[in-house]
Short mmCIF file of C-alpha atoms in Angstrom, two decimals:
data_model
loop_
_atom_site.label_atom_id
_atom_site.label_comp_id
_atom_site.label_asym_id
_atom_site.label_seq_id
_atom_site.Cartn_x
_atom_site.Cartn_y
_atom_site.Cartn_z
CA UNK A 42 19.78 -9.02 9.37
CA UNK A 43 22.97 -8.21 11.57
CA UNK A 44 23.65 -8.87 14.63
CA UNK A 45 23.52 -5.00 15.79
CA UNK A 46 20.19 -4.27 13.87
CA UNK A 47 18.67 -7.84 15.80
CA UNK A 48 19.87 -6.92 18.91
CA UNK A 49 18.26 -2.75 18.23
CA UNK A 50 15.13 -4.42 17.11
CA UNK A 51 15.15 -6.46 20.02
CA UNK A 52 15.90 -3.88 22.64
CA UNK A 53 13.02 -1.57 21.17
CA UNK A 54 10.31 -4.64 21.09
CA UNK A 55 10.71 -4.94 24.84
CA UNK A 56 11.18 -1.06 25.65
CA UNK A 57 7.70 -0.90 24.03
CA UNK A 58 5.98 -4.34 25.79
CA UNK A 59 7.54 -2.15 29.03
CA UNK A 60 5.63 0.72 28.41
CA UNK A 61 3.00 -1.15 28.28
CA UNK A 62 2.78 -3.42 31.04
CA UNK A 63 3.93 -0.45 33.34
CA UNK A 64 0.92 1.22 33.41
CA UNK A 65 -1.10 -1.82 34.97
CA UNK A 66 0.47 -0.18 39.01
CA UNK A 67 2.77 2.64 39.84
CA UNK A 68 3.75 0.95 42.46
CA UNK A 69 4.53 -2.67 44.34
CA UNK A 70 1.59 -3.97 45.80
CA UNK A 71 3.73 -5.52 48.71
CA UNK A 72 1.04 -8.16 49.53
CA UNK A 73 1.09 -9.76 45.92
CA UNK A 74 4.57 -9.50 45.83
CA UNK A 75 4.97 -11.51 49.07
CA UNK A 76 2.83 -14.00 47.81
CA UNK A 77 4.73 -13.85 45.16
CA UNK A 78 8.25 -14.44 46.87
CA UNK A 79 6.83 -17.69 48.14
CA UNK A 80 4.54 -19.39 45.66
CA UNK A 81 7.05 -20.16 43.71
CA UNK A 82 8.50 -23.52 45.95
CA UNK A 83 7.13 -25.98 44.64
CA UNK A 84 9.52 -29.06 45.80
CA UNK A 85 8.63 -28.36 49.31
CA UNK A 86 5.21 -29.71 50.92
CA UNK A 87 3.60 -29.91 53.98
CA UNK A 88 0.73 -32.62 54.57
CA UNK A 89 1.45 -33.80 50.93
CA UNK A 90 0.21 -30.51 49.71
CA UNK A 91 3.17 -28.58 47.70
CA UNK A 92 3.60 -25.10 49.71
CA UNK A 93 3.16 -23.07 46.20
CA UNK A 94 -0.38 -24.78 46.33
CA UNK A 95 -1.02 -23.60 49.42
CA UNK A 96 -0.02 -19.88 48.79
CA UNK A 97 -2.22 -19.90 45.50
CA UNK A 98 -4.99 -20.85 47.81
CA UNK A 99 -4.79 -17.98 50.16
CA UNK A 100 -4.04 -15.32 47.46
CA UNK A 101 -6.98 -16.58 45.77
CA UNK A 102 -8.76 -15.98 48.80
CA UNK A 103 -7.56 -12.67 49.55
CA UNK A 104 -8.46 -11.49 45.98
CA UNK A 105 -11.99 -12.67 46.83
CA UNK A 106 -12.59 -9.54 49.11
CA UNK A 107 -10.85 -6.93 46.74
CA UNK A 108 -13.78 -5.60 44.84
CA UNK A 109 -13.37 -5.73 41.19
CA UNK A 110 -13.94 -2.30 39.03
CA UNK A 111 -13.45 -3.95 35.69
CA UNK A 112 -15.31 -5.65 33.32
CA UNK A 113 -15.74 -7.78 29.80
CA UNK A 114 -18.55 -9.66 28.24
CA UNK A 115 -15.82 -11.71 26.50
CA UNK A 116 -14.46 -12.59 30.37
CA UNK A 117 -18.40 -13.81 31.00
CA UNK A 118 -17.72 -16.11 28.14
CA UNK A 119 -14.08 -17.41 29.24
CA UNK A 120 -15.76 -18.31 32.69
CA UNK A 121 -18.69 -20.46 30.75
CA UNK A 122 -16.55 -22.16 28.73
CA UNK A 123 -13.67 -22.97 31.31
CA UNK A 124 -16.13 -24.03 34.00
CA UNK A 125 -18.57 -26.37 31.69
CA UNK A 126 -15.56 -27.64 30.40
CA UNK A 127 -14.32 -28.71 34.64
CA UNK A 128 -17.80 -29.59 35.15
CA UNK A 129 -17.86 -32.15 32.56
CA UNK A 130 -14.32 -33.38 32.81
CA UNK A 131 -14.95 -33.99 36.72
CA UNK A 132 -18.39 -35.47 35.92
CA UNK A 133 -16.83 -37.69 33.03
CA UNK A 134 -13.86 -38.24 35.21
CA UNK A 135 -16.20 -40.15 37.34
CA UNK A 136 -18.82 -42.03 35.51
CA UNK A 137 -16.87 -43.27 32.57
CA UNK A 138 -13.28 -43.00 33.56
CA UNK A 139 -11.17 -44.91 36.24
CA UNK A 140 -10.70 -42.21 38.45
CA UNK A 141 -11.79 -41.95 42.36
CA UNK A 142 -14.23 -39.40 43.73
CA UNK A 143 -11.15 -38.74 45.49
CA UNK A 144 -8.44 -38.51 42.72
CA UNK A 145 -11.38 -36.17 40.70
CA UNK A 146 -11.83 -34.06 43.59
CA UNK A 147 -8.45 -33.38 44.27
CA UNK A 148 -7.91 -32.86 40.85
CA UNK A 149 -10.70 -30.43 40.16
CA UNK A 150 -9.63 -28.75 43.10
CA UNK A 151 -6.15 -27.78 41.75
CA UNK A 152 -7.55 -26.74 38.26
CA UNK A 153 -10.03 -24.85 39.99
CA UNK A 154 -7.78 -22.28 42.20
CA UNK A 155 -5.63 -22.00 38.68
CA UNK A 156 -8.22 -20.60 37.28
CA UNK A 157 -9.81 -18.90 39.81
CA UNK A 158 -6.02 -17.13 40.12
CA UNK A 159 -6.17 -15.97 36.11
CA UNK A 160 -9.22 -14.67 36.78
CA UNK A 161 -8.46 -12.27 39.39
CA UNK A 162 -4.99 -11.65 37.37
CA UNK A 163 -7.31 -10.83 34.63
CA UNK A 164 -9.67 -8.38 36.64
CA UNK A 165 -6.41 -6.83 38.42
CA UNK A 166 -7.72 -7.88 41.54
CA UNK A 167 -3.97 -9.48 41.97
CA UNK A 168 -1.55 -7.24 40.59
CA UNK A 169 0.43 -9.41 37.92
CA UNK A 170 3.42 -6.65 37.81
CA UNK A 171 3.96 -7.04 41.82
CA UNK A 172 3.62 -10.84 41.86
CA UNK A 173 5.75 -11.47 39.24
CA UNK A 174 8.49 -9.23 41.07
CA UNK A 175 7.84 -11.27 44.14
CA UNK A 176 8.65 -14.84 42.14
CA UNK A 177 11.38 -13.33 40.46
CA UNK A 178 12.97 -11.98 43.74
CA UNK A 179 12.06 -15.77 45.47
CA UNK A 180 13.93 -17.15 42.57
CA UNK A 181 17.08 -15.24 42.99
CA UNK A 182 16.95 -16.17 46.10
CA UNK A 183 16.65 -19.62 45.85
CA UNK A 184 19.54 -19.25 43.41
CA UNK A 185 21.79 -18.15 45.75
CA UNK A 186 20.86 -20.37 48.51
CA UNK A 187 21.67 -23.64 46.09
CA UNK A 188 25.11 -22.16 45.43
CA UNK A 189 25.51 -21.62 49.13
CA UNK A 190 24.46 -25.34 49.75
CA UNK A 191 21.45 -24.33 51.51
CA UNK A 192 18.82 -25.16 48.83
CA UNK A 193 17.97 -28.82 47.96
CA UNK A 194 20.49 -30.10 45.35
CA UNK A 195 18.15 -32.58 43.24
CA UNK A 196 20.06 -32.90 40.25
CA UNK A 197 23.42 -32.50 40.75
CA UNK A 198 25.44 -29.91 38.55
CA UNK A 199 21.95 -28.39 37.79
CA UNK A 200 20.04 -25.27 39.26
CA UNK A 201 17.20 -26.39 40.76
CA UNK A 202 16.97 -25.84 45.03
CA UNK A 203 13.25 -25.57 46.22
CA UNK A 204 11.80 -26.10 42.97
CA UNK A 205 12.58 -29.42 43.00
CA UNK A 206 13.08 -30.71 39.20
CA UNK A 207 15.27 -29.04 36.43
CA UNK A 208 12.98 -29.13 34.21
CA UNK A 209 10.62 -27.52 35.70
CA UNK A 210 13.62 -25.23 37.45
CA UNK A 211 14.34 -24.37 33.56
CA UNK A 212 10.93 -23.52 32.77
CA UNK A 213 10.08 -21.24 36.25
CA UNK A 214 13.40 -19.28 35.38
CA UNK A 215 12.59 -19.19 31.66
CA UNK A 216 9.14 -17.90 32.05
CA UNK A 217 9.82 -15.46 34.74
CA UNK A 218 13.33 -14.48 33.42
CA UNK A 219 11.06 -13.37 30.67
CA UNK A 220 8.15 -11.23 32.42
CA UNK A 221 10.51 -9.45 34.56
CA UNK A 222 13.32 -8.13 32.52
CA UNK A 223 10.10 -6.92 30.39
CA UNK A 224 8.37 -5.50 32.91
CA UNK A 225 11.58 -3.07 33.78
CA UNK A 226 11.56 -0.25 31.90
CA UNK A 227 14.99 1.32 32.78
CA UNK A 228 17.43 -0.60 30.21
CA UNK A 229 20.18 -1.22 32.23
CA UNK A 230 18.16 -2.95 34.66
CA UNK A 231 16.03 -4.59 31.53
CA UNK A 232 20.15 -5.32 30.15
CA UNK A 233 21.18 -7.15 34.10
CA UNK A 234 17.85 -8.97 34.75
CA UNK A 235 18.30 -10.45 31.00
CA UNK A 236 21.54 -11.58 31.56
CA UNK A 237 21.01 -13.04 35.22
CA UNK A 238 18.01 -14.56 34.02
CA UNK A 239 19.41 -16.03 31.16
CA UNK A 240 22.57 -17.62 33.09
CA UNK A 241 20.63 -19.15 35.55
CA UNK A 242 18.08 -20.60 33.17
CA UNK A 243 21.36 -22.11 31.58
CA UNK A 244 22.61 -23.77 35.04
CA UNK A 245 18.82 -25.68 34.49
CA UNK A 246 20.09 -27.24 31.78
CA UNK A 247 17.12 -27.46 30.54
CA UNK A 248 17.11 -27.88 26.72
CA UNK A 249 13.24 -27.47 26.26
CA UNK A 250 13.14 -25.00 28.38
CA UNK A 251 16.09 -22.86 26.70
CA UNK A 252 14.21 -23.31 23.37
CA UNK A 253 11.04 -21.74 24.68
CA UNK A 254 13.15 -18.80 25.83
CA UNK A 255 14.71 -18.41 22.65
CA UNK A 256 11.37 -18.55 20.46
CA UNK A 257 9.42 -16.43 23.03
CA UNK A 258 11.74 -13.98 22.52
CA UNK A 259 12.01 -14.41 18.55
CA UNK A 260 7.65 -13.78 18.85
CA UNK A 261 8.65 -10.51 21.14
CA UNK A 262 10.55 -8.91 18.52
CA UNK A 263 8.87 -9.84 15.74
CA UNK A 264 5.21 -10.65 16.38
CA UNK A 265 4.09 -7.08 17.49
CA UNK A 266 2.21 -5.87 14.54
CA UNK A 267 1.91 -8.65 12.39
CA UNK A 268 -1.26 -9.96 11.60
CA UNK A 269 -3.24 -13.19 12.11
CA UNK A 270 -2.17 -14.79 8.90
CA UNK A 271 1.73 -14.30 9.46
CA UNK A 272 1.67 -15.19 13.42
CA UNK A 273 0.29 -18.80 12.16
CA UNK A 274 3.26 -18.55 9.34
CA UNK A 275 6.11 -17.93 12.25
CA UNK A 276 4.16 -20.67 14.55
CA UNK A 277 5.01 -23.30 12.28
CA UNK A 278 8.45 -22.00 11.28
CA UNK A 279 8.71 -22.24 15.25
CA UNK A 280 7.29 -26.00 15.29
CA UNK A 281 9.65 -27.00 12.68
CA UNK A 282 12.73 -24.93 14.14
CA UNK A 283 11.92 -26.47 17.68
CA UNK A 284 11.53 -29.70 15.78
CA UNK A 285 15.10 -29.55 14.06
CA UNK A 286 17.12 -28.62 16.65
CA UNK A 287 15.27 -31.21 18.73
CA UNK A 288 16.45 -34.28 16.15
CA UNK A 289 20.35 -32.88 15.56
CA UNK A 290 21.37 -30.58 18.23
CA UNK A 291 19.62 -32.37 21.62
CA UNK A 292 23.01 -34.16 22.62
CA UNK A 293 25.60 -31.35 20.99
CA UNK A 294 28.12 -29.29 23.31
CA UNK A 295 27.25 -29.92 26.87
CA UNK A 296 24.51 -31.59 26.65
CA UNK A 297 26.36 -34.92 25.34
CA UNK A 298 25.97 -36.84 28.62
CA UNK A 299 22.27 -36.98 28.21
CA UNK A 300 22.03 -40.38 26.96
CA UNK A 301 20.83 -41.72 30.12
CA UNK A 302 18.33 -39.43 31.17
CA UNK A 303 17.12 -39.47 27.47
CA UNK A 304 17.21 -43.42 27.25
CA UNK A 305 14.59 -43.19 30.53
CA UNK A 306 12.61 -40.63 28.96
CA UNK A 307 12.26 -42.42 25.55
CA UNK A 308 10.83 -45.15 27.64
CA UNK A 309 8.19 -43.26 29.58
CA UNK A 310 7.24 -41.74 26.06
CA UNK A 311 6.89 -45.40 24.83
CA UNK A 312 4.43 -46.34 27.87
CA UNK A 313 3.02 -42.21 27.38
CA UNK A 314 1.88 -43.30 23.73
CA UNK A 315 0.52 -46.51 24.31
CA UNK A 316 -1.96 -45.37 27.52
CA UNK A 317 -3.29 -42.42 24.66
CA UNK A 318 -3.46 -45.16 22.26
CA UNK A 319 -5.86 -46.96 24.74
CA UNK A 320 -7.35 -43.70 25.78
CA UNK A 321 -11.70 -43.42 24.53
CA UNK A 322 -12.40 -39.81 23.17
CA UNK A 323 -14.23 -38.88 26.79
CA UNK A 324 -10.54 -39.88 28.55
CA UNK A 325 -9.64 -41.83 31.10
CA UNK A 326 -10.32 -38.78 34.27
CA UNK A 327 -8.71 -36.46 36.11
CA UNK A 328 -5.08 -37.58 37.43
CA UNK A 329 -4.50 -40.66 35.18
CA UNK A 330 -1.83 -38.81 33.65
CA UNK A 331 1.16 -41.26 34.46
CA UNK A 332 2.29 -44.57 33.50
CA UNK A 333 4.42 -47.71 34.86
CA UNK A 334 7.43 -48.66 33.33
CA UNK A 335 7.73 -52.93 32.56
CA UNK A 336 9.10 -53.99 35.91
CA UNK A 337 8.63 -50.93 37.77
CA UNK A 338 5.93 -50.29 40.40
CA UNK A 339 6.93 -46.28 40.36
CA UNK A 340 3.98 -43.83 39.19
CA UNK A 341 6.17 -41.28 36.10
CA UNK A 342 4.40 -38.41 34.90
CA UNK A 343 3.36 -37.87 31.00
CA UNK A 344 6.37 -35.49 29.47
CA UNK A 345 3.48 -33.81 27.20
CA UNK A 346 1.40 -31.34 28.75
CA UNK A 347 -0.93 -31.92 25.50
CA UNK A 348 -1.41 -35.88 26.10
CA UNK A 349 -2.23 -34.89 29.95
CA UNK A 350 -5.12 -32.64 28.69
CA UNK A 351 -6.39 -35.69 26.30
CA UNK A 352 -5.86 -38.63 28.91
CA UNK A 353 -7.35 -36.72 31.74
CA UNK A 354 -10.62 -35.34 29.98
CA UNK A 355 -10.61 -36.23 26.31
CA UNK A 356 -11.19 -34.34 23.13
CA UNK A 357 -13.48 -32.15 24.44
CA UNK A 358 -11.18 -30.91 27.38
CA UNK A 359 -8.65 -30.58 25.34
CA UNK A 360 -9.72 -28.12 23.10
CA UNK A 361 -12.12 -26.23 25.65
CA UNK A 362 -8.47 -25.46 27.45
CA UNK A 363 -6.49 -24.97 24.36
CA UNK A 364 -9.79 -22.52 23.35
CA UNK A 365 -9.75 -20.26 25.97
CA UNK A 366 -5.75 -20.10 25.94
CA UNK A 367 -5.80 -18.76 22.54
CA UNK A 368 -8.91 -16.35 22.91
CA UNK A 369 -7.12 -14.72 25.98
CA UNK A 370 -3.77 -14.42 25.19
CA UNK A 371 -3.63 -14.25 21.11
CA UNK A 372 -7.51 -14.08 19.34
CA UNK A 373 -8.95 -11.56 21.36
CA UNK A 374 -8.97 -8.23 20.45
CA UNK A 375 -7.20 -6.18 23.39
CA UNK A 376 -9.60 -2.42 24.97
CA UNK A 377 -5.76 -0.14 23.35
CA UNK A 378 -5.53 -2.10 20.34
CA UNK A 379 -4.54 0.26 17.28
CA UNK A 380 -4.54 -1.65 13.77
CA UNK A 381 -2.54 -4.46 14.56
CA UNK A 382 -0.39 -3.62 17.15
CA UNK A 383 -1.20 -5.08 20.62
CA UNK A 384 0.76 -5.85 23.75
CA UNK A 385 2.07 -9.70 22.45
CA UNK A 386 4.05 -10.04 26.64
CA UNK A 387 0.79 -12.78 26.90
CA UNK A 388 1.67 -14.11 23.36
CA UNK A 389 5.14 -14.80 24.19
CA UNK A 390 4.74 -16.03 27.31
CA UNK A 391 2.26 -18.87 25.77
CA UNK A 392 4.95 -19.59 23.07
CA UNK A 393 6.98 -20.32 25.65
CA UNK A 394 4.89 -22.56 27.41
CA UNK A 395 3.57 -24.26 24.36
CA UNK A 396 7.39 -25.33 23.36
CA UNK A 397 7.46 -26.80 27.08
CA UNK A 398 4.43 -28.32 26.40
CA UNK A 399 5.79 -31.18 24.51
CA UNK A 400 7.92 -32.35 26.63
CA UNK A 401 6.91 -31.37 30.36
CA UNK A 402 3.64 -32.95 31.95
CA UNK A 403 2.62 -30.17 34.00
CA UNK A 404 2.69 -26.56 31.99
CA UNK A 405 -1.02 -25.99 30.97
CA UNK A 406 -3.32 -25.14 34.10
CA UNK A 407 -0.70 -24.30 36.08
CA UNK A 408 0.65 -21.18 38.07
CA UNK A 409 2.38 -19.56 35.38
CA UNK A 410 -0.01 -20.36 32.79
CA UNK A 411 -2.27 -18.29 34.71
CA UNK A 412 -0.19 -16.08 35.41
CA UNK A 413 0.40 -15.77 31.06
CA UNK A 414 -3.61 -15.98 30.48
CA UNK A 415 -4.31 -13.78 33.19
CA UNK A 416 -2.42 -11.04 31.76
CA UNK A 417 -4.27 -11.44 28.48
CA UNK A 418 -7.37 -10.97 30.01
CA UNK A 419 -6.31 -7.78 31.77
CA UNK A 420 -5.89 -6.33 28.43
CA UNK A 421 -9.31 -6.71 27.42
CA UNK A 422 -11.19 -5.04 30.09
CA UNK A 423 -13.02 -1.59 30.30
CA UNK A 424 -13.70 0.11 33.72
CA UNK A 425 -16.88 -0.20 35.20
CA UNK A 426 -17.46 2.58 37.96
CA UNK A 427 -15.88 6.05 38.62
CA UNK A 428 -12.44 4.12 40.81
CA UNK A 429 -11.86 2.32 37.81
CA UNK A 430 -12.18 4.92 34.95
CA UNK A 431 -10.25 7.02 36.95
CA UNK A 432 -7.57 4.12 37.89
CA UNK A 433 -7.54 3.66 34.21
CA UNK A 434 -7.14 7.19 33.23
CA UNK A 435 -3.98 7.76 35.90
CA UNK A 436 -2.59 4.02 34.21
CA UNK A 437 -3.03 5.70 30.84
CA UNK A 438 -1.66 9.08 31.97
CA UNK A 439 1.31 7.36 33.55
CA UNK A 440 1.56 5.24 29.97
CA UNK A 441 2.12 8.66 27.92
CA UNK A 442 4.39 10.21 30.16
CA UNK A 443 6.74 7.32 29.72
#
């Protein structure tokens, strides 16, 4: 395939996933997309308690008083899985891991408002389209201000400013870089959010983080009405691909000055694998995801999102989270959904954070993975009163026009 014909193919993959997602709102909802301007700081805190933390709380709250007009049986069976699955991971967590009340409750705490916020994503009590505007105008903002020398400069000769840590700078501006320039549905907008977005998500310099771009995209173009059978097919070929490049390309062009930073990492893997090693099937609870390093007394964070899941709460956790992730955003069969074509934004979005997955600590059950599940959800659901059929019909209407 050419270059021209990849690039067409491309270009009418996310003109279509725009169509789509546009008719969730015809317009900002400015409160979600204040929220959205700040959640999104995650390297600043105030009483210990990172301010994005914070502004999930109160957006969950707020969503608590809009009244929902949607509904799903198979959202009735997301809730009972996600919350036995908490229920028994906090109880576990407790009475046959090493964890505090405290560390569990704090813990349980944070998972909870996550999923509390995909919910109301899900039931479009929180406008996704608005919120994800607010982040991505927050994160052109905090953009500029690190250039300027006004942001936080934690890594030098990397983007990062408020957000603390380029790796997690790289996968904020990945993920979002990627809702937002699909969201737009005029294509030279689409065209200068793709190309800001991508640029800045290269000043990360996050490698992980570049390859979940890349692949998310690759499953954007391609993965729209393909079935079951070849998704799993391009899945692996992604595995292996990630994989490859992983073993002979990690340290090639300018990223040949990572020995050091990959020397530490190699270590806290080392230490990562030996605490699973040691880790019963039931885990070891809620916020024993860290290790020491021989002669260190510093606390380092797993850099596997899918050893977190299995340290903190076991076999069982595990694959109640990983369940739900897939039934939401990829198993599901969406309310629209003609043959096999369905609106694959959600699919993406957890390709993306899957690849980040292996080598970040914190991607599952966080913001943007609610953000990603939240949107699959939305696409289930069927109005339930008069204001929501005839919400639905004008988001319809509005979807046909386009």
């Amino acid at each position: 395939m050419s270059a021209a014909s990849l690039s067409e193919r491309m270009n009418g993959a996310l003109t279509a996933e725009a169509k789509h997602l546009k008719e969730s709102v015809g317009s900002i909802v400015m409160s979600d997309f204040i929220y959205g301007l700040f959640i999104f700081v995650l390297g600043v805190t105030y009483f210990g308690i990172p301010l994005g933390t914070i502004v999930s709380v109160v957006l969950v709250a707020h969503a608590s008083m809009r009244k929902s007009h949607y509904e799903d049986p198979r959202v009735n069976l997301f809730i009972a899985i996600i919350v036995l699955a908490v229920a028994y991971s906090a109880i576990s967590s407790v009475a046959f891991g090493i964890s505090t009340v405290d560390e569990t409750l704090r813990r349980t705490f944070r998972i909870s408002i996550v999923i509390f916020l995909a919910l109301f994503i899900g039931d479009k009590r929180i406008d996704a389209r608005s919120l994800v505007f607010g982040i991505a105008t927050g994160m052109l903002f905090n953009a500029g201000a690190y250039y300027a020398g006004i942001a936080p400069d934690a890594y030098t000769g990397f983007l990062t400013g408020w957000l603390g840590d380029k790796n997690v700078s790289g996968l904020w501006y990945a993920f979002i870089g990627l809702l937002f320039f699909t969201y737009l549905d005029d294509k030279k907008k689409k065209l200068l959010a793709f190309i800001l977005f991508s640029v800045l998500l290269w000043e990360t310099g996050s490698r992980t983080s570049l390859a979940g771009y890349m692949f998310a995209l690759l499953w954007l173009t391609f993965g729209k009405k393909i079935g079951l059978f070849a998704k799993s097919v391009l899945a692996i070929f992604i595995v292996w691909a990630v994989d490859y490049l992983t073993e002979n390309y990690a340290h090639a062009g300018v990223f040949a000055n990572r020995d050091g930073s990959d020397l530490l990492r190699a270590r806290i893997d080392a230490a990562t694998l030996e605490k699973v090693a040691q880790t019963p099937w039931h885990g070891q609870g809620f916020g024993q995801a860290y290790v020491f390093l021989p002669g260190g007394d510093r606390r380092w964070l797993f850099h596997n999102s899918f050893y977190t899941l299995f340290v903190e709460g076991g076999w069982i956790w595990m694959f109640a989270v990983l369940l739900v992730t897939l039934l939401a955003t990829v198993f599901w069969k969406q309310q629209h959904q003609k043959g096999k074509e369905r609106i694959i934004v959600a699919e993406a979005a957890i390709v993306l954070l899957a690849i980040c997955s292996w080598r970040l600590g914190e991607v599952i059950l966080t913001i943007p993975w609610a953000i990603a599940v939240g949107l699959g959800l939305s696409y289930l659901l069927k109005p339930k009163d008069a204001i929501g059929y005839y919400q639905q019909q004008e988001e319809q209407q509005k979807y046909k026009s386009l």
